[in-house]
Amino acid sequence: IYMGEVDTQRQALNVARMRMLGAEVIAVKSGSRTLKDAINEAFRDWVANVDRTHYLFGTVAGPHPFPALVRDFHRVIGVEARRQILERAGRLPDAAVACVGGGSNAIGLFHAFLPDADVRLIGCEPGGHGIETGEHAATLTEGTPGILHGSRSYVLQDEDGQITEPYS
């Protein structure tokens, strides 16, 4: 499992749990040492070692079919939320709210409510130190269409199309 070194420090307890279960967690020390760089390293490993490496993404990004796989694996979030809300409230919610940092929780929740026109789907982005500071990860608010990890999406990038470092 590739994780940015910064993320392994932020998620030290989760890293310890993964290692206790036998996972090899590799702290990526290049670039910003966060998710983007971990994904780059995972891609490099996958391409160089296709006979012994399986690439599986934990976020809704990258080339098809990876976003669809993540959506399908995370759909239990929305299916269970929808069922439990209907059981307890007797109706659908006015809105479903999810964080959209990596997108897996959001697509997992939102997918169950897509057919329901009366349910607002609200994504919350990491605001960091504030949009006006430039130190944020608000790709939907401040991003522009670009290519990252094999997919076209909204990204934070400079005028030359180079990905800039998000802050959350």
Coordinates of C-alpha atoms in Angstrom, one line a residue:
I1 CA 0.0 0.0 0.0
Y2 CA 1.5 3.3 -1.1
M3 CA 0.8 6.3 1.1
G4 CA 2.4 9.7 1.1
E5 CA 4.7 10.2 4.0
V6 CA 2.7 13.1 5.3
D7 CA -0.5 11.0 5.2
T8 CA 1.2 8.1 7.0
Q9 CA 2.0 10.5 9.8
R10 CA -1.5 11.9 9.9
Q11 CA -3.0 8.5 9.8
A12 CA -0.5 6.7 12.0
L13 CA -3.1 4.7 13.9
N14 CA -4.6 3.4 10.6
V15 CA -1.2 2.6 9.3
A16 CA -0.4 0.6 12.4
R17 CA -3.7 -1.3 12.1
M18 CA -2.9 -2.1 8.4
R19 CA 0.5 -3.3 9.3
M20 CA -0.9 -5.5 12.2
L21 CA -3.1 -7.1 9.6
G22 CA 0.0 -7.9 7.4
A23 CA 0.0 -5.0 5.0
E24 CA 3.2 -3.5 3.7
V25 CA 2.7 0.2 3.8
I26 CA 5.2 2.2 1.8
A27 CA 5.7 5.9 2.8
V28 CA 6.3 7.9 -0.4
K29 CA 8.9 10.5 0.3
S30 CA 8.9 12.2 -3.2
G31 CA 7.1 15.4 -4.2
S32 CA 4.6 16.7 -1.7
R33 CA 4.6 13.3 0.1
T34 CA 0.8 13.1 -0.1
L35 CA -1.8 11.2 -2.0
K36 CA -0.9 12.5 -5.5
D37 CA 2.7 11.2 -5.1
A38 CA 1.5 7.9 -3.6
I39 CA -0.7 7.4 -6.6
N40 CA 2.3 8.2 -9.0
E41 CA 4.4 5.6 -7.2
A42 CA 1.6 3.0 -7.2
F43 CA 1.2 3.5 -11.0
R44 CA 5.0 3.1 -11.5
D45 CA 5.0 -0.1 -9.5
W46 CA 2.0 -1.4 -11.4
V47 CA 3.5 -0.7 -14.8
A48 CA 6.9 -2.1 -13.9
N49 CA 5.6 -5.2 -12.2
V50 CA 2.4 -6.2 -13.9
D51 CA 3.0 -9.9 -13.3
R52 CA 2.9 -9.5 -9.5
T53 CA 1.2 -6.2 -8.8
H54 CA -2.5 -5.4 -8.8
Y55 CA -3.5 -1.7 -8.9
L56 CA -6.5 -0.8 -6.9
F57 CA -7.5 2.8 -6.2
G58 CA -9.2 3.9 -3.0
T59 CA -10.4 7.2 -4.5
V60 CA -12.6 8.2 -7.4
A61 CA -9.9 9.2 -9.9
G62 CA -7.8 7.6 -12.6
P63 CA -8.8 5.9 -15.8
H64 CA -11.8 3.7 -16.3
P65 CA -12.8 1.3 -14.7
F66 CA -11.2 2.5 -11.4
P67 CA -13.8 5.2 -10.5
A68 CA -16.6 2.8 -11.3
L69 CA -15.0 0.1 -9.1
V70 CA -14.6 2.5 -6.2
R71 CA -18.2 3.6 -6.7
D72 CA -19.5 0.0 -6.7
F73 CA -17.4 -1.0 -3.6
H74 CA -18.5 2.1 -1.7
R75 CA -22.2 2.0 -2.7
V76 CA -23.0 0.2 0.5
I77 CA -22.7 3.6 2.2
G78 CA -25.6 5.1 0.2
V79 CA -27.7 1.9 0.1
E80 CA -27.5 1.5 3.9
A81 CA -28.1 5.3 4.6
R82 CA -31.1 5.3 2.2
R83 CA -32.6 2.2 3.8
Q84 CA -32.1 3.4 7.4
I85 CA -33.4 6.9 6.7
L86 CA -36.5 5.5 5.1
E87 CA -37.0 3.1 8.1
R88 CA -36.5 5.8 10.8
A89 CA -37.9 8.9 9.1
G90 CA -40.4 7.3 6.8
R91 CA -39.2 9.5 3.9
L92 CA -36.2 10.4 1.9
P93 CA -33.9 13.2 3.3
D94 CA -34.0 16.7 1.9
A95 CA -30.2 16.4 1.3
A96 CA -27.3 14.0 1.4
V97 CA -24.0 15.6 2.4
A98 CA -20.6 14.1 2.0
C99 CA -16.9 15.2 1.9
V100 CA -15.5 15.2 -1.6
G101 CA -11.7 15.2 -0.9
G102 CA -11.1 11.8 -2.6
G103 CA -14.6 11.2 -3.7
S104 CA -15.1 7.7 -2.5
N105 CA -17.4 8.5 0.4
A106 CA -19.3 11.0 -1.8
I107 CA -20.0 8.7 -4.7
G108 CA -20.8 5.9 -2.3
L109 CA -23.5 8.0 -0.6
F110 CA -24.7 9.9 -3.6
H111 CA -25.1 7.0 -6.0
A112 CA -28.1 5.6 -4.0
F113 CA -29.9 9.0 -4.3
L114 CA -29.2 9.9 -7.9
P115 CA -32.7 8.8 -9.1
D116 CA -34.3 11.0 -6.4
A117 CA -34.7 14.5 -7.8
D118 CA -36.0 15.9 -4.5
V119 CA -32.8 14.9 -2.6
R120 CA -30.1 17.6 -2.8
L121 CA -26.6 16.1 -3.1
I122 CA -24.1 18.4 -1.4
G123 CA -20.3 17.9 -1.5
C124 CA -18.0 19.6 1.0
E125 CA -14.5 20.4 0.0
P126 CA -11.4 20.9 2.2
G127 CA -11.1 24.6 2.7
G128 CA -7.7 24.5 4.3
H129 CA -6.6 28.0 5.4
G130 CA -9.3 29.6 3.2
I131 CA -10.0 29.8 -0.5
E132 CA -8.6 33.3 -0.7
T133 CA -5.2 32.1 0.7
G134 CA -4.6 29.6 -2.1
E135 CA -3.9 27.0 0.7
H136 CA -6.9 24.7 0.2
A137 CA -8.0 21.6 -1.7
A138 CA -11.2 23.0 -3.2
T139 CA -10.9 21.6 -6.7
L140 CA -14.5 22.0 -7.6
T141 CA -14.7 25.6 -6.4
E142 CA -11.3 26.8 -7.7
G143 CA -10.1 24.0 -10.0
T144 CA -10.2 23.9 -13.8
P145 CA -10.5 20.9 -16.2
G146 CA -7.2 19.1 -16.5
I147 CA -5.6 15.6 -16.7
L148 CA -4.4 13.8 -13.5
H149 CA -3.6 10.1 -13.2
G150 CA -5.2 9.2 -16.5
S151 CA -8.5 11.0 -16.1
R152 CA -9.9 14.4 -17.1
S153 CA -11.4 16.2 -14.0
Y154 CA -11.3 19.4 -12.2
V155 CA -7.8 19.9 -10.7
L156 CA -5.8 22.6 -9.1
Q157 CA -3.2 23.6 -11.7
D158 CA -1.1 26.5 -12.8
E159 CA -1.3 28.4 -16.1
D160 CA 1.0 25.7 -17.7
G161 CA -1.3 22.9 -16.7
Q162 CA 1.1 21.6 -14.0
I163 CA -0.8 20.3 -10.9
T164 CA -0.3 22.5 -7.9
E165 CA -0.2 21.2 -4.3
P166 CA -3.5 21.2 -2.5
Y167 CA -3.7 21.9 1.2
S168 CA -6.3 20.5 3.6

